[in-house]
PDB file of C-alpha atoms in Angstrom:
ATOM      1  CA  MET A   1      28.690 180.016  18.258  1.00  0.00           C
ATOM      2  CA  PRO A   2      30.402 183.464  18.224  1.00  0.00           C
ATOM      3  CA  SER A   3      29.546 183.909  14.537  1.00  0.00           C
ATOM      4  CA  LEU A   4      25.824 183.275  15.156  1.00  0.00           C
ATOM      5  CA  ALA A   5      23.180 185.836  16.012  1.00  0.00           C
ATOM      6  CA  LYS A   6      22.613 186.481  19.722  1.00  0.00           C
ATOM      7  CA  ARG A   7      19.163 184.892  19.687  1.00  0.00           C
ATOM      8  CA  THR A   8      20.550 181.785  18.015  1.00  0.00           C
ATOM      9  CA  GLN A   9      23.300 181.547  20.620  1.00  0.00           C
ATOM     10  CA  ASP A  10      20.700 181.781  23.383  1.00  0.00           C
ATOM     11  CA  SER A  11      18.642 179.041  21.744  1.00  0.00           C
ATOM     12  CA  TYR A  12      21.665 176.728  21.595  1.00  0.00           C
ATOM     13  CA  CYS A  13      22.469 177.421  25.249  1.00  0.00           C
ATOM     14  CA  VAL A  14      18.935 176.548  26.358  1.00  0.00           C
ATOM     15  CA  ALA A  15      18.961 173.280  24.385  1.00  0.00           C
ATOM     16  CA  LEU A  16      22.420 172.171  25.525  1.00  0.00           C
ATOM     17  CA  ASN A  17      21.825 173.179  29.152  1.00  0.00           C
ATOM     18  CA  GLN A  18      18.680 171.067  29.124  1.00  0.00           C
ATOM     19  CA  LEU A  19      20.673 168.129  27.777  1.00  0.00           C
ATOM     20  CA  GLU A  20      23.334 168.516  30.458  1.00  0.00           C
ATOM     21  CA  HIS A  21      20.722 168.833  33.184  1.00  0.00           C
ATOM     22  CA  ILE A  22      18.917 165.643  32.155  1.00  0.00           C
ATOM     23  CA  LEU A  23      21.724 163.311  31.016  1.00  0.00           C
ATOM     24  CA  LYS A  24      24.648 164.711  33.025  1.00  0.00           C
ATOM     25  CA  PRO A  25      27.203 163.308  30.526  1.00  0.00           C
ATOM     26  CA  VAL A  26      30.772 162.998  31.811  1.00  0.00           C
ATOM     27  CA  LYS A  27      32.231 162.392  28.362  1.00  0.00           C
ATOM     28  CA  LEU A  28      31.089 163.469  24.921  1.00  0.00           C
ATOM     29  CA  ALA A  29      31.212 159.826  23.776  1.00  0.00           C
ATOM     30  CA  MET A  30      28.383 159.057  26.207  1.00  0.00           C
ATOM     31  CA  LEU A  31      25.985 160.836  23.846  1.00  0.00           C
ATOM     32  CA  ASP A  32      25.144 157.786  21.765  1.00  0.00           C
ATOM     33  CA  GLY A  33      21.834 156.807  20.202  1.00  0.00           C
ATOM     34  CA  ARG A  34      20.561 155.135  23.357  1.00  0.00           C
ATOM     35  CA  ALA A  35      21.330 158.166  25.532  1.00  0.00           C
ATOM     36  CA  ILE A  36      19.636 160.550  23.122  1.00  0.00           C
ATOM     37  CA  SER A  37      16.579 158.313  22.911  1.00  0.00           C
ATOM     38  CA  SER A  38      16.400 158.397  26.713  1.00  0.00           C
ATOM     39  CA  TYR A  39      16.763 162.177  26.560  1.00  0.00           C
ATOM     40  CA  GLN A  40      13.768 162.446  24.223  1.00  0.00           C
ATOM     41  CA  ALA A  41      11.681 160.262  26.530  1.00  0.00           C
ATOM     42  CA  LYS A  42      12.542 162.480  29.486  1.00  0.00           C
ATOM     43  CA  LEU A  43      11.606 165.621  27.584  1.00  0.00           C
ATOM     44  CA  ARG A  44       8.207 164.108  26.803  1.00  0.00           C
ATOM     45  CA  SER A  45       7.731 163.171  30.459  1.00  0.00           C
ATOM     46  CA  LEU A  46       8.186 166.873  31.228  1.00  0.00           C
ATOM     47  CA  GLN A  47       5.211 167.476  28.886  1.00  0.00           C
ATOM     48  CA  LEU A  48       7.162 169.627  26.464  1.00  0.00           C
ATOM     49  CA  ARG A  49       5.595 170.192  23.072  1.00  0.00           C
ATOM     50  CA  GLU A  50       6.867 168.078  20.191  1.00  0.00           C
ATOM     51  CA  ALA A  51       7.922 171.272  18.395  1.00  0.00           C
ATOM     52  CA  THR A  52      10.079 172.237  21.396  1.00  0.00           C
ATOM     53  CA  ILE A  53      11.632 168.770  21.547  1.00  0.00           C
ATOM     54  CA  ALA A  54      12.382 168.902  17.823  1.00  0.00           C
ATOM     55  CA  ASN A  55      14.026 172.305  18.259  1.00  0.00           C
ATOM     56  CA  TYR A  56      16.274 170.974  21.049  1.00  0.00           C
ATOM     57  CA  LEU A  57      17.251 167.981  18.904  1.00  0.00           C
ATOM     58  CA  ARG A  58      18.083 170.129  15.874  1.00  0.00           C
ATOM     59  CA  HIS A  59      20.494 172.165  17.976  1.00  0.00           C
ATOM     60  CA  LEU A  60      21.987 169.013  19.492  1.00  0.00           C
ATOM     61  CA  LYS A  61      22.429 167.435  16.062  1.00  0.00           C
ATOM     62  CA  ALA A  62      24.235 170.520  14.771  1.00  0.00           C
ATOM     63  CA  ALA A  63      26.513 170.601  17.826  1.00  0.00           C
ATOM     64  CA  LEU A  64      27.412 166.914  17.477  1.00  0.00           C
ATOM     65  CA  ARG A  65      28.142 167.321  13.779  1.00  0.00           C
ATOM     66  CA  TRP A  66      30.496 170.170  14.626  1.00  0.00           C
ATOM     67  CA  ALA A  67      32.186 168.013  17.296  1.00  0.00           C
ATOM     68  CA  HIS A  68      32.700 165.249  14.743  1.00  0.00           C
ATOM     69  CA  HIS A  69      34.007 167.712  12.166  1.00  0.00           C
ATOM     70  CA  VAL A  70      36.728 169.029  14.508  1.00  0.00           C
ATOM     71  CA  GLY A  71      37.681 165.550  15.752  1.00  0.00           C
ATOM     72  CA  LEU A  72      36.075 165.617  19.208  1.00  0.00           C
ATOM     73  CA  LEU A  73      33.618 162.827  18.388  1.00  0.00           C
ATOM     74  CA  ALA A  74      34.392 159.691  16.399  1.00  0.00           C
ATOM     75  CA  LYS A  75      30.867 159.212  15.085  1.00  0.00           C
ATOM     76  CA  VAL A  76      27.707 161.287  15.055  1.00  0.00           C
ATOM     77  CA  PRO A  77      24.894 159.285  16.689  1.00  0.00           C
ATOM     78  CA  ARG A  78      21.696 158.858  14.746  1.00  0.00           C
ATOM     79  CA  ILE A  79      18.982 161.158  16.040  1.00  0.00           C
ATOM     80  CA  ILE A  80      15.413 160.280  15.112  1.00  0.00           C
ATOM     81  CA  MET A  81      13.435 163.495  14.919  1.00  0.00           C
ATOM     82  CA  PRO A  82       9.855 163.494  16.248  1.00  0.00           C
ATOM     83  CA  LYS A  83       7.134 163.399  13.636  1.00  0.00           C
ATOM     84  CA  ARG A  84       3.817 165.128  13.852  1.00  0.00           C
ATOM     85  CA  GLN A  85       1.068 162.657  14.654  1.00  0.00           C
ATOM     86  CA  ARG A  86      -1.619 162.113  12.061  1.00  0.00           C
ATOM     87  CA  GLY A  87      -4.354 164.657  12.650  1.00  0.00           C
ATOM     88  CA  ALA A  88      -2.236 166.713  15.069  1.00  0.00           C
ATOM     89  CA  LYS A  89      -2.601 170.450  14.802  1.00  0.00           C
ATOM     90  CA  LEU A  90       0.254 172.549  13.433  1.00  0.00           C
ATOM     91  CA  MET A  91      -0.761 175.429  15.658  1.00  0.00           C
ATOM     92  CA  LYS A  92      -1.601 175.281  19.346  1.00  0.00           C
ATOM     93  CA  GLY A  93      -3.562 178.476  18.870  1.00  0.00           C
ATOM     94  CA  ARG A  94      -5.392 179.929  15.889  1.00  0.00           C
ATOM     95  CA  PRO A  95      -5.650 183.218  14.012  1.00  0.00           C
ATOM     96  CA  ILE A  96      -7.841 185.648  15.910  1.00  0.00           C
ATOM     97  CA  THR A  97     -10.544 187.607  14.090  1.00  0.00           C
ATOM     98  CA  ALA A  98     -11.058 191.352  13.695  1.00  0.00           C
ATOM     99  CA  ASP A  99     -13.989 191.159  16.141  1.00  0.00           C
ATOM    100  CA  GLU A 100     -11.770 189.438  18.705  1.00  0.00           C
ATOM    101  CA  LEU A 101      -9.126 192.120  18.228  1.00  0.00           C
ATOM    102  CA  ALA A 102     -11.793 194.718  19.025  1.00  0.00           C
ATOM    103  CA  LEU A 103     -12.678 192.822  22.217  1.00  0.00           C
ATOM    104  CA  MET A 104      -9.026 192.799  23.272  1.00  0.00           C
ATOM    105  CA  LEU A 105      -8.606 196.511  22.584  1.00  0.00           C
ATOM    106  CA  ALA A 106     -11.698 197.221  24.689  1.00  0.00           C
ATOM    107  CA  ALA A 107     -10.361 195.052  27.534  1.00  0.00           C
ATOM    108  CA  THR A 108      -6.913 196.672  27.538  1.00  0.00           C
ATOM    109  CA  PRO A 109      -7.599 199.577  29.965  1.00  0.00           C
ATOM    110  CA  GLY A 110      -8.945 197.142  32.551  1.00  0.00           C
ATOM    111  CA  VAL A 111      -5.684 195.163  32.461  1.00  0.00           C
ATOM    112  CA  VAL A 112      -2.981 197.840  32.185  1.00  0.00           C
ATOM    113  CA  GLY A 113      -4.800 200.902  33.547  1.00  0.00           C
ATOM    114  CA  GLU A 114      -6.099 204.012  31.834  1.00  0.00           C
ATOM    115  CA  ALA A 115      -2.722 205.808  31.839  1.00  0.00           C
ATOM    116  CA  ALA A 116      -0.947 202.981  30.039  1.00  0.00           C
ATOM    117  CA  ALA A 117      -3.821 201.894  27.768  1.00  0.00           C
ATOM    118  CA  PRO A 118      -3.011 204.104  24.718  1.00  0.00           C
ATOM    119  CA  SER A 119       0.513 202.675  24.409  1.00  0.00           C
ATOM    120  CA  TRP A 120      -0.748 199.082  24.649  1.00  0.00           C
ATOM    121  CA  ILE A 121      -3.623 199.674  22.222  1.00  0.00           C
ATOM    122  CA  PHE A 122      -1.126 201.104  19.714  1.00  0.00           C
ATOM    123  CA  TYR A 123       1.088 198.064  20.306  1.00  0.00           C
ATOM    124  CA  LEU A 124      -1.729 195.544  19.773  1.00  0.00           C
ATOM    125  CA  LYS A 125      -2.795 197.320  16.587  1.00  0.00           C
ATOM    126  CA  GLY A 126       0.825 197.299  15.453  1.00  0.00           C
ATOM    127  CA  MET A 127       1.105 193.565  16.036  1.00  0.00           C
ATOM    128  CA  TRP A 128      -2.152 192.971  14.160  1.00  0.00           C
ATOM    129  CA  PHE A 129      -1.052 194.983  11.122  1.00  0.00           C
ATOM    130  CA  SER A 130       2.664 194.067  11.047  1.00  0.00           C
ATOM    131  CA  GLY A 131       2.887 190.313  11.677  1.00  0.00           C
ATOM    132  CA  LEU A 132       5.976 190.920  13.815  1.00  0.00           C
ATOM    133  CA  ARG A 133       7.224 188.349  16.273  1.00  0.00           C
ATOM    134  CA  LEU A 134       7.282 189.462  19.915  1.00  0.00           C
ATOM    135  CA  SER A 135      11.086 189.618  19.960  1.00  0.00           C
ATOM    136  CA  GLU A 136      11.110 191.625  16.727  1.00  0.00           C
ATOM    137  CA  SER A 137       8.573 194.128  17.976  1.00  0.00           C
ATOM    138  CA  LEU A 138      10.753 195.053  20.960  1.00  0.00           C
ATOM    139  CA  GLU A 139      13.751 195.563  18.662  1.00  0.00           C
ATOM    140  CA  LEU A 140      11.909 197.782  16.176  1.00  0.00           C
ATOM    141  CA  TYR A 141      13.298 201.319  15.998  1.00  0.00           C
ATOM    142  CA  TRP A 142      12.795 204.478  14.032  1.00  0.00           C
ATOM    143  CA  ASP A 143      16.440 205.469  13.911  1.00  0.00           C
ATOM    144  CA  ARG A 144      18.813 202.639  14.878  1.00  0.00           C
ATOM    145  CA  ASP A 145      20.737 201.056  12.042  1.00  0.00           C
ATOM    146  CA  ASP A 146      21.960 198.210  14.276  1.00  0.00           C
ATOM    147  CA  ARG A 147      18.440 196.913  14.913  1.00  0.00           C
ATOM    148  CA  LEU A 148      15.247 196.232  12.994  1.00  0.00           C
ATOM    149  CA  LYS A 149      14.477 199.631  11.539  1.00  0.00           C
ATOM    150  CA  VAL A 150      11.407 201.200   9.952  1.00  0.00           C
ATOM    151  CA  ASP A 151      12.143 203.015   6.703  1.00  0.00           C
ATOM    152  CA  LEU A 152       9.302 205.203   5.423  1.00  0.00           C
ATOM    153  CA  THR A 153      11.484 207.355   3.168  1.00  0.00           C
ATOM    154  CA  GLY A 154      11.395 205.319  -0.031  1.00  0.00           C
ATOM    155  CA  ARG A 155       8.644 204.697  -2.549  1.00  0.00           C
ATOM    156  CA  TRP A 156       7.555 201.649  -0.537  1.00  0.00           C
ATOM    157  CA  PRO A 157       7.757 201.403   3.282  1.00  0.00           C
ATOM    158  CA  MET A 158      10.314 198.801   4.337  1.00  0.00           C
ATOM    159  CA  PHE A 159      11.993 197.022   7.237  1.00  0.00           C
ATOM    160  CA  ARG A 160      15.783 197.358   7.223  1.00  0.00           C
ATOM    161  CA  ILE A 161      17.681 194.589   9.022  1.00  0.00           C
ATOM    162  CA  ASN A 162      21.349 194.944   9.884  1.00  0.00           C
ATOM    163  CA  ALA A 163      23.573 191.887   9.259  1.00  0.00           C
ATOM    164  CA  ALA A 164      24.934 191.957  12.818  1.00  0.00           C
ATOM    165  CA  TRP A 165      21.428 191.610  14.261  1.00  0.00           C
ATOM    166  CA  GLU A 166      19.750 189.348  11.691  1.00  0.00           C
ATOM    167  CA  LYS A 167      19.952 185.581  11.966  1.00  0.00           C
ATOM    168  CA  GLY A 168      21.097 185.129   8.372  1.00  0.00           C
ATOM    169  CA  LYS A 169      24.080 187.461   8.933  1.00  0.00           C
ATOM    170  CA  ARG A 170      23.337 189.672   5.958  1.00  0.00           C
ATOM    171  CA  ASP A 171      21.774 193.085   5.447  1.00  0.00           C
ATOM    172  CA  ARG A 172      18.197 192.715   4.348  1.00  0.00           C
ATOM    173  CA  LEU A 173      15.436 194.942   3.066  1.00  0.00           C
ATOM    174  CA  LEU A 174      11.987 193.461   3.651  1.00  0.00           C
ATOM    175  CA  PRO A 175       8.466 194.613   2.772  1.00  0.00           C
ATOM    176  CA  LEU A 176       6.262 196.275   5.327  1.00  0.00           C
ATOM    177  CA  ALA A 177       2.492 195.705   5.130  1.00  0.00           C
ATOM    178  CA  PRO A 178       0.528 198.766   3.906  1.00  0.00           C
ATOM    179  CA  GLU A 179      -1.812 198.753   6.939  1.00  0.00           C
ATOM    180  CA  PHE A 180       1.149 198.861   9.305  1.00  0.00           C
ATOM    181  CA  ALA A 181       2.698 201.708   7.324  1.00  0.00           C
ATOM    182  CA  GLU A 182      -0.563 203.656   7.628  1.00  0.00           C
ATOM    183  CA  LEU A 183      -0.562 203.099  11.401  1.00  0.00           C
ATOM    184  CA  LEU A 184       3.030 204.326  11.660  1.00  0.00           C
ATOM    185  CA  GLN A 185       2.221 207.389   9.567  1.00  0.00           C
ATOM    186  CA  GLU A 186      -0.185 208.441  12.340  1.00  0.00           C
ATOM    187  CA  VAL A 187       2.805 209.010  14.638  1.00  0.00           C
ATOM    188  CA  PRO A 188       3.908 212.674  14.447  1.00  0.00           C
ATOM    189  CA  GLU A 189       7.313 213.055  12.801  1.00  0.00           C
ATOM    190  CA  ALA A 190       8.709 214.741  15.909  1.00  0.00           C
ATOM    191  CA  GLU A 191       8.000 211.558  17.887  1.00  0.00           C
ATOM    192  CA  ARG A 192       9.626 209.173  15.400  1.00  0.00           C
ATOM    193  CA  LYS A 193      12.754 208.446  17.398  1.00  0.00           C
ATOM    194  CA  ASP A 194      14.087 205.559  19.489  1.00  0.00           C
ATOM    195  CA  ALA A 195      11.796 202.517  19.846  1.00  0.00           C
ATOM    196  CA  VAL A 196       8.613 202.340  17.763  1.00  0.00           C
ATOM    197  CA  PHE A 197       6.673 200.695  20.589  1.00  0.00           C
ATOM    198  CA  VAL A 198       7.088 202.434  23.952  1.00  0.00           C
ATOM    199  CA  LEU A 199       4.963 200.556  26.456  1.00  0.00           C
ATOM    200  CA  ARG A 200       3.775 202.184  29.668  1.00  0.00           C
ATOM    201  CA  GLY A 201       3.209 200.713  33.106  1.00  0.00           C
ATOM    202  CA  VAL A 202       0.165 201.255  35.323  1.00  0.00           C
ATOM    203  CA  ASN A 203       1.624 204.552  36.531  1.00  0.00           C
ATOM    204  CA  GLY A 204       2.126 205.777  32.967  1.00  0.00           C
ATOM    205  CA  GLN A 205       5.913 205.454  33.103  1.00  0.00           C
ATOM    206  CA  ASP A 206       7.994 203.460  30.635  1.00  0.00           C
ATOM    207  CA  MET A 207       8.101 199.780  31.586  1.00  0.00           C
ATOM    208  CA  GLN A 208      10.926 197.275  31.145  1.00  0.00           C
ATOM    209  CA  ARG A 209      11.263 196.021  27.573  1.00  0.00           C
ATOM    210  CA  ARG A 210      11.261 192.348  28.495  1.00  0.00           C
ATOM    211  CA  ALA A 211       9.634 189.871  26.117  1.00  0.00           C
ATOM    212  CA  ASP A 212       8.349 187.656  28.936  1.00  0.00           C
ATOM    213  CA  TRP A 213       6.537 190.534  30.652  1.00  0.00           C
ATOM    214  CA  VAL A 214       5.093 191.913  27.445  1.00  0.00           C
ATOM    215  CA  GLY A 215       3.888 188.462  26.389  1.00  0.00           C
ATOM    216  CA  LYS A 216       2.245 187.808  29.763  1.00  0.00           C
ATOM    217  CA  ILE A 217       0.418 191.120  29.792  1.00  0.00           C
ATOM    218  CA  CYS A 218      -0.925 190.571  26.270  1.00  0.00           C
ATOM    219  CA  SER A 219      -2.086 187.090  27.288  1.00  0.00           C
ATOM    220  CA  ARG A 220      -3.876 188.648  30.273  1.00  0.00           C
ATOM    221  CA  ILE A 221      -5.617 191.009  27.883  1.00  0.00           C
ATOM    222  CA  GLY A 222      -6.693 188.024  25.769  1.00  0.00           C
ATOM    223  CA  LYS A 223      -8.053 186.309  28.867  1.00  0.00           C
ATOM    224  CA  ALA A 224      -9.855 189.440  30.057  1.00  0.00           C
ATOM    225  CA  ALA A 225     -11.456 189.738  26.622  1.00  0.00           C
ATOM    226  CA  GLY A 226     -12.549 186.081  26.746  1.00  0.00           C
ATOM    227  CA  VAL A 227     -10.819 185.233  23.453  1.00  0.00           C
ATOM    228  CA  VAL A 228     -10.202 181.459  23.501  1.00  0.00           C
ATOM    229  CA  VAL A 229      -7.936 180.124  20.754  1.00  0.00           C
ATOM    230  CA  ASN A 230      -7.637 176.480  21.807  1.00  0.00           C
ATOM    231  CA  THR A 231      -9.113 173.944  24.218  1.00  0.00           C
ATOM    232  CA  ASP A 232      -7.160 170.783  24.949  1.00  0.00           C
ATOM    233  CA  ALA A 233      -9.334 167.791  24.037  1.00  0.00           C
ATOM    234  CA  THR A 234      -7.838 165.666  26.818  1.00  0.00           C
ATOM    235  CA  SER A 235      -7.395 167.988  29.773  1.00  0.00           C
ATOM    236  CA  GLY A 236      -9.950 170.624  28.839  1.00  0.00           C
ATOM    237  CA  GLU A 237      -7.315 173.292  29.457  1.00  0.00           C
ATOM    238  CA  VAL A 238      -8.204 176.567  27.773  1.00  0.00           C
ATOM    239  CA  LYS A 239      -5.670 178.750  25.964  1.00  0.00           C
ATOM    240  CA  HIS A 240      -6.482 182.417  25.515  1.00  0.00           C
ATOM    241  CA  ALA A 241      -5.205 184.656  22.735  1.00  0.00           C
ATOM    242  CA  SER A 242      -1.516 185.549  22.777  1.00  0.00           C
ATOM    243  CA  LEU A 243       0.673 187.674  20.529  1.00  0.00           C
ATOM    244  CA  HIS A 244       1.539 184.752  18.279  1.00  0.00           C
ATOM    245  CA  ASP A 245      -2.149 184.449  17.417  1.00  0.00           C
ATOM    246  CA  PHE A 246      -1.888 188.009  16.057  1.00  0.00           C
ATOM    247  CA  ARG A 247       0.946 186.839  13.787  1.00  0.00           C
ATOM    248  CA  ARG A 248      -1.151 183.841  12.722  1.00  0.00           C
ATOM    249  CA  ALA A 249      -4.011 186.176  11.825  1.00  0.00           C
ATOM    250  CA  PHE A 250      -1.656 188.376   9.799  1.00  0.00           C
ATOM    251  CA  GLY A 251      -0.330 185.378   7.866  1.00  0.00           C
ATOM    252  CA  ARG A 252      -3.818 184.024   7.228  1.00  0.00           C
ATOM    253  CA  ARG A 253      -5.074 187.370   5.875  1.00  0.00           C
ATOM    254  CA  TRP A 254      -2.185 187.750   3.454  1.00  0.00           C
ATOM    255  CA  ALA A 255      -2.101 184.086   2.399  1.00  0.00           C
ATOM    256  CA  ALA A 256      -5.186 184.685   0.273  1.00  0.00           C
ATOM    257  CA  ARG A 257      -3.534 187.598  -1.558  1.00  0.00           C
ATOM    258  CA  LEU A 258       0.077 186.528  -2.120  1.00  0.00           C
ATOM    259  CA  ARG A 259       1.936 183.678  -3.758  1.00  0.00           C
ATOM    260  CA  PRO A 260       3.690 181.333  -1.289  1.00  0.00           C
ATOM    261  CA  GLN A 261       7.163 182.744  -2.028  1.00  0.00           C
ATOM    262  CA  GLN A 262       5.906 186.293  -1.457  1.00  0.00           C
ATOM    263  CA  LEU A 263       4.176 185.270   1.761  1.00  0.00           C
ATOM    264  CA  MET A 264       7.377 183.598   2.939  1.00  0.00           C
ATOM    265  CA  GLU A 265       9.241 186.885   2.492  1.00  0.00           C
ATOM    266  CA  LEU A 266       6.518 188.893   4.209  1.00  0.00           C
ATOM    267  CA  MET A 267       6.446 186.504   7.184  1.00  0.00           C
ATOM    268  CA  ARG A 268      10.274 186.369   7.286  1.00  0.00           C
ATOM    269  CA  HIS A 269      10.302 182.560   7.333  1.00  0.00           C
ATOM    270  CA  GLU A 270      13.600 180.799   6.725  1.00  0.00           C
ATOM    271  CA  SER A 271      11.929 177.929   4.883  1.00  0.00           C
ATOM    272  CA  ILE A 272       9.086 177.835   2.385  1.00  0.00           C
ATOM    273  CA  ASN A 273       7.964 174.630   4.141  1.00  0.00           C
ATOM    274  CA  THR A 274       7.003 176.645   7.220  1.00  0.00           C
ATOM    275  CA  THR A 275       4.924 178.966   5.076  1.00  0.00           C
ATOM    276  CA  MET A 276       3.230 176.114   3.233  1.00  0.00           C
ATOM    277  CA  ASP A 277       2.498 174.118   6.392  1.00  0.00           C
ATOM    278  CA  CYS A 278       1.138 176.979   8.472  1.00  0.00           C
ATOM    279  CA  TYR A 279      -0.582 179.370   6.088  1.00  0.00           C
ATOM    280  CA  VAL A 280      -1.072 178.008   2.571  1.00  0.00           C
ATOM    281  CA  GLY A 281      -4.105 175.807   2.003  1.00  0.00           C
ATOM    282  CA  GLN A 282      -5.169 175.851   5.651  1.00  0.00           C
ATOM    283  CA  ASP A 283      -8.439 177.768   5.348  1.00  0.00           C
ATOM    284  CA  ALA A 284     -10.911 175.403   3.703  1.00  0.00           C
ATOM    285  CA  GLU A 285     -13.913 177.635   4.472  1.00  0.00           C
ATOM    286  CA  ALA A 286     -12.361 180.634   2.701  1.00  0.00           C
ATOM    287  CA  THR A 287     -11.542 178.482  -0.326  1.00  0.00           C
ATOM    288  CA  ALA A 288     -15.066 177.055  -0.397  1.00  0.00           C
ATOM    289  CA  LYS A 289     -16.526 180.574  -0.219  1.00  0.00           C
ATOM    290  CA  ILE A 290     -14.485 181.650  -3.246  1.00  0.00           C
ATOM    291  CA  LEU A 291     -15.536 178.532  -5.187  1.00  0.00           C
ATOM    292  CA  TRP A 292     -19.239 179.184  -4.611  1.00  0.00           C
ATOM    293  CA  GLU A 293     -18.928 182.871  -5.466  1.00  0.00           C
ATOM    294  CA  VAL A 294     -17.199 181.983  -8.743  1.00  0.00           C
ATOM    295  CA  GLN A 295     -19.901 179.394  -9.459  1.00  0.00           C
ATOM    296  CA  ARG A 296     -22.637 182.021  -9.070  1.00  0.00           C
ATOM    297  CA  VAL A 297     -20.864 184.369 -11.489  1.00  0.00           C
ATOM    298  CA  VAL A 298     -20.451 181.608 -14.090  1.00  0.00           C
TER     299      VAL A 298
END
């Protein structure tokens, strides 16, 4: 794993630690098809999402293939990946609307305090306009070449990604949405240094840049605003808006304006399948609206 990005290494460690915790294998050869099937059953008994289980299995499959390649394992066991049930939702949330964003912005001072509210409102607007993942947003800088960097100097605003930080291990230049660029242009040039998003605590001081804390606070804002993005049909459990629902909204807005390959690049997906499954062809109401408008013109 030393050649992989830090986040990828962490993901492997989580998956393999979970395997060791559940199966407690003494020898590598114990990881046969039966053991892995039992492992999947245990993961489901822990009520993990199918997407999480699939992610663990992908990492396990890659590790076992490597073990076979270097002669540590005689045969790679067959791993049957979970399939999405017919009618199951691809998203456990949904894209929030502009009106719901306004509700969350209005609820922000009541959650983080008046002193901290401006920094969090700027952050929520940034997430709405940028489509950044939570982890990416905390690694976004004005002036660090070894992180995700904003570049407003060229003809078109861009994200610059250093090979050492990016999962694909190559320098990349990626498009930045115009609305996000306009938001960033509001920041005075003298303040364009260090992290783009500097979040404040209740006392107005800088808070720890931890993804878990930031995610929890944004979810509290969603709950305070009463923005519900999903209700479990079986348990009735309600899920309020989180930061990933901001990213979903960003993808949905741009899906109507870009070709799939362009949207894939904008969303920074590794596979076009992810783009197609999550954002292309998902909004039947929007498509129907366009059809009827065209019909009236004709």
